[in-house]
């Protein structure tokens, strides 16, 4: 498929246009994934807010994560579906800027939020008697606020610098979203300084949170090694296993793109890796947390049962 036409300052998102048969398959996959993302993450937010048993720090942060995933997917998927469905692959300059700012802010927020959730698990396992004192509501709100502010701060700096690069008429983005690594390649000036800046920002917002997560789980593992109770091990794995799996999926894919964006690997496989952390992982997160978590499954059952009973009362009147 040849894409040559663009109007004004519109950008062309080349995406998967060189594989038209793959586009048809991806359209169905992306649509189903997006619907599951909306339903799954909304369900987690609802049960966490409506069920008193889940009004704890862990589920407060999980609610924030679910909200991030909904907004993150919504900033990317509708445009992706539009481009996959028809021959038009364009996005306006304003739309591209909005997508860049919003997706980068939310992705950065998720990095820090996952580190905050690791600290919460550390407090729950290693300081169980002082957990309520350590993770009091004001601290939880402050930690969530830090995650959101770090995301906004990162996107204002990186996004603005990227959009101000001279492009000399280059509007063809060899990606399916307006993302920093793909956007800086449009510049018609030396981008070495920008790549260094992107690398340093990635160290702070990817590797630093990941390091804090590993340190937290190092302490958790040491605490568990001192205990020989199978019940304690099972409970710890139940609360930490889901978070660890999400961390591996998210950081494993995002670091491949952002830590060394100019590598041949990042350029050739970047679209498919980005597809994983922008489309697939937000769909998997609620499944991981519900399938591996008895509390969430129990809350969902209570919510459904309560709704069913309410419906029966209304019908019996």
XYZ file of C-alpha atoms in Angstrom:
317
model
C 0.000 0.000 0.000
C 1.378 3.403 -1.008
C 0.753 6.414 1.220
C 1.782 9.744 -0.226
C -0.995 12.230 0.424
C -1.130 14.526 3.429
C -2.686 17.932 3.938
C -1.051 20.881 5.648
C 0.801 19.890 8.768
C -0.821 16.468 9.130
C 1.398 13.524 9.957
C 1.298 10.123 8.268
C 1.344 7.184 10.661
C 2.773 4.459 8.450
C 2.096 1.819 11.094
C 1.480 -1.625 9.607
C 0.424 -0.355 6.155
C 3.136 -2.433 4.471
C 1.250 -5.539 5.674
C -2.424 -5.030 4.676
C -3.437 -8.584 5.630
C -1.945 -8.100 9.083
C -3.906 -4.850 9.433
C -7.210 -6.730 9.141
C -6.202 -9.179 11.852
C -4.842 -6.433 14.089
C -8.051 -4.410 13.770
C -10.052 -7.262 15.303
C -7.402 -7.952 17.963
C -7.105 -4.277 18.930
C -10.881 -3.763 19.057
C -11.422 -6.794 21.308
C -8.449 -5.856 23.493
C -9.699 -2.292 23.896
C -13.196 -3.415 24.904
C -11.705 -5.854 27.422
C -9.432 -3.087 28.743
C -12.405 -0.789 29.324
C -14.579 -3.480 30.917
C -11.842 -5.094 33.034
C -10.289 -1.925 34.414
C -13.670 -0.274 35.009
C -14.762 -3.366 36.950
C -11.669 -3.137 39.176
C -12.316 0.564 39.838
C -15.966 -0.107 40.695
C -15.353 -3.031 43.061
C -12.466 -1.206 44.762
C -14.672 1.835 45.384
C -17.927 0.039 46.242
C -16.675 -2.897 48.323
C -15.560 -1.824 51.798
C -13.262 -4.865 52.087
C -11.146 -3.501 49.220
C -10.790 0.057 50.507
C -7.144 -0.486 51.443
C -3.876 1.104 50.197
C -3.202 -1.816 47.830
C -6.520 -1.375 46.025
C -6.274 2.410 46.129
C -3.097 2.147 44.048
C -4.657 -0.577 41.875
C -7.565 1.783 41.159
C -5.072 4.434 40.051
C -3.320 1.865 37.831
C -6.615 0.820 36.232
C -7.526 4.458 35.566
C -4.094 5.036 33.991
C -4.558 1.982 31.748
C -8.005 3.145 30.578
C -6.738 6.634 29.716
C -3.489 5.301 28.210
C -5.346 2.947 25.852
C -7.907 5.619 24.951
C -5.146 8.047 23.969
C -3.833 5.542 21.413
C -6.317 2.858 20.379
C -9.136 4.888 18.712
C -6.636 6.487 16.303
C -4.999 3.098 15.726
C -8.369 1.508 14.913
C -9.151 4.328 12.471
C -5.820 3.850 10.689
C -6.125 0.060 10.592
C -9.666 0.180 9.216
C -9.161 2.379 6.167
C -6.586 3.737 3.723
C -6.244 7.080 5.529
C -3.260 6.960 7.860
C -3.081 10.634 8.776
C -3.288 12.370 12.131
C -3.436 16.137 12.546
C -0.497 17.983 14.069
C -2.686 18.894 17.058
C -3.876 15.308 17.438
C -0.299 14.039 17.244
C 0.858 16.513 19.906
C -2.032 15.578 22.216
C -1.345 11.865 21.748
C 2.369 12.385 22.438
C 1.796 14.415 25.602
C -0.995 12.263 27.036
C 0.482 8.819 26.300
C 3.939 9.816 27.565
C 2.481 11.307 30.750
C 0.425 8.205 31.474
C 3.224 5.785 30.623
C 5.606 7.670 32.923
C 2.963 7.742 35.665
C 2.553 3.972 35.421
C 6.308 3.441 35.892
C 6.323 5.353 39.179
C 2.978 3.914 40.274
C 4.295 0.361 39.928
C 7.246 1.317 42.165
C 4.822 2.780 44.717
C 2.828 -0.459 44.661
C 6.042 -2.403 45.324
C 6.681 -0.232 48.399
C 3.146 -0.986 49.578
C 3.814 -4.727 49.256
C 7.097 -4.279 51.152
C 5.243 -2.559 53.998
C 2.549 -5.271 54.036
C 5.008 -8.191 54.163
C 7.962 -6.757 56.091
C 6.106 -4.385 58.449
C 2.728 -6.091 58.946
C 2.209 -4.834 62.521
C 2.895 -1.243 61.496
C 1.281 -1.428 58.043
C -1.728 0.747 58.908
C 0.555 3.356 60.466
C 3.058 3.387 57.598
C 0.542 3.338 54.752
C -1.884 5.890 56.150
C -4.289 7.577 53.681
C -2.353 10.856 53.505
C 0.869 9.063 52.525
C -0.993 6.969 49.930
C -2.463 10.113 48.381
C 0.960 11.785 48.389
C 2.631 8.797 46.717
C -0.088 8.630 44.057
C 0.294 12.390 43.568
C 4.053 12.011 43.068
C 3.402 9.377 40.389
C 0.990 11.645 38.507
C 3.159 14.755 38.849
C 6.276 12.910 37.665
C 4.371 11.788 34.571
C 3.155 15.310 33.819
C 6.610 16.793 34.424
C 8.327 14.255 32.172
C 5.911 14.738 29.290
C 6.082 18.547 29.473
C 9.871 18.394 29.178
C 10.359 15.534 26.711
C 7.234 16.208 24.660
C 7.933 19.918 24.248
C 11.585 19.382 23.289
C 10.581 16.706 20.755
C 7.836 18.789 19.116
C 10.134 21.815 18.787
C 12.680 19.909 16.670
C 12.808 21.180 13.043
C 11.429 18.550 10.673
C 12.028 20.245 7.300
C 8.746 18.915 5.919
C 9.156 15.351 7.187
C 5.703 14.103 8.184
C 5.989 10.357 7.694
C 6.175 8.601 11.089
C 7.245 4.971 10.776
C 5.093 3.941 13.698
C 1.409 3.647 14.604
C 1.525 6.324 17.338
C 3.185 9.673 17.909
C 5.861 8.484 20.322
C 9.102 10.260 21.259
C 11.572 7.695 19.792
C 9.707 7.753 16.459
C 9.149 11.534 16.435
C 12.781 12.529 16.994
C 13.733 10.548 13.878
C 11.804 13.126 11.793
C 14.237 15.880 12.764
C 16.532 17.250 10.053
C 19.207 18.236 12.577
C 21.665 16.266 14.692
C 19.548 14.477 17.294
C 22.391 13.046 19.382
C 21.672 15.486 22.232
C 17.990 14.524 22.129
C 18.836 10.842 22.274
C 21.074 11.455 25.284
C 18.298 13.476 26.947
C 15.787 10.692 26.218
C 18.195 8.106 27.603
C 18.725 10.104 30.823
C 14.982 10.614 31.286
C 14.452 6.896 30.708
C 17.051 6.090 33.359
C 15.125 8.201 35.874
C 11.590 7.099 34.997
C 12.242 3.509 33.931
C 15.376 2.154 35.571
C 15.059 4.058 38.879
C 11.506 2.773 39.573
C 12.583 -0.694 38.430
C 15.551 -0.570 40.825
C 13.264 0.460 43.705
C 10.922 -2.405 42.819
C 13.791 -4.915 42.848
C 15.050 -3.566 46.179
C 11.546 -3.835 47.678
C 11.188 -7.425 46.530
C 14.697 -8.182 47.749
C 13.596 -7.217 51.255
C 10.356 -9.169 50.815
C 12.255 -12.290 49.734
C 14.628 -11.962 52.712
C 11.704 -11.615 55.117
C 9.975 -14.666 53.654
C 13.137 -16.754 53.860
C 13.068 -16.292 57.618
C 9.562 -17.732 57.796
C 8.731 -21.362 57.252
C 4.972 -21.023 57.218
C 3.408 -22.289 53.994
C 0.341 -20.131 54.721
C 2.464 -16.962 54.927
C 4.321 -17.871 51.731
C 1.038 -18.506 49.927
C -0.476 -15.231 51.086
C 2.644 -13.270 50.131
C 2.790 -14.863 46.688
C -0.901 -14.135 46.208
C -0.484 -10.419 46.907
C 2.928 -9.962 45.260
C 2.711 -12.386 42.327
C 0.225 -10.331 40.322
C 2.217 -7.144 40.763
C 5.481 -8.841 39.818
C 3.958 -10.248 36.633
C 2.665 -6.804 35.622
C 6.116 -5.292 36.354
C 7.885 -7.867 34.175
C 5.492 -7.312 31.261
C 5.462 -3.514 31.388
C 9.120 -2.789 32.112
C 10.345 -5.609 29.885
C 8.681 -4.078 26.829
C 9.008 -0.345 27.510
C 12.735 -0.469 28.358
C 13.442 -2.196 25.031
C 12.087 0.865 23.204
C 13.162 3.770 25.414
C 16.557 2.837 26.854
C 18.277 2.568 23.456
C 15.830 3.962 20.854
C 18.450 4.240 18.085
C 19.483 0.574 18.156
C 18.655 -1.601 15.162
C 16.562 -3.826 17.434
C 14.448 -0.916 18.697
C 13.909 0.357 15.148
C 12.999 -2.970 13.544
C 10.897 -4.432 16.364
C 9.759 -1.170 17.984
C 6.230 -1.221 16.551
C 5.480 -4.691 17.828
C 7.028 -4.060 21.257
C 5.067 -0.799 21.572
C 1.945 -2.696 20.524
C 2.434 -4.975 23.525
C 2.675 -2.269 26.191
C 0.066 0.060 24.663
C -2.626 -2.441 23.632
C -2.014 -5.897 25.120
C -0.720 -5.163 28.634
C -3.576 -2.787 29.651
C -5.897 -5.680 28.731
C -3.896 -8.247 30.701
C -3.545 -6.165 33.893
C -7.148 -6.570 35.128
C -7.114 -10.258 34.133
C -3.899 -10.822 36.085
C -5.218 -9.072 39.182
C -8.611 -10.790 39.128
C -7.540 -14.318 38.182
C -4.772 -14.399 40.801
C -6.586 -12.468 43.536
C -9.255 -14.041 45.730
C -10.231 -10.681 47.262
C -11.078 -9.130 43.897
C -12.938 -12.240 42.716
C -14.903 -12.295 45.964
C -15.729 -8.594 45.655
C -16.899 -9.078 42.056
C -19.192 -11.923 43.144
C -20.633 -9.825 45.993
C -21.203 -6.895 43.639
C -22.937 -9.097 41.046
C -25.030 -10.770 43.758
C -26.011 -7.396 45.207
C -26.997 -6.117 41.761
C -29.013 -9.279 41.104
C -30.876 -8.967 44.430
C -31.609 -5.293 43.753
C -32.991 -6.199 40.340
C -35.235 -8.879 41.826
C -36.626 -6.429 44.415
C -37.431 -3.901 41.695
C -39.200 -6.555 39.592
C -41.199 -7.850 42.568
C -42.716 -4.423 43.276
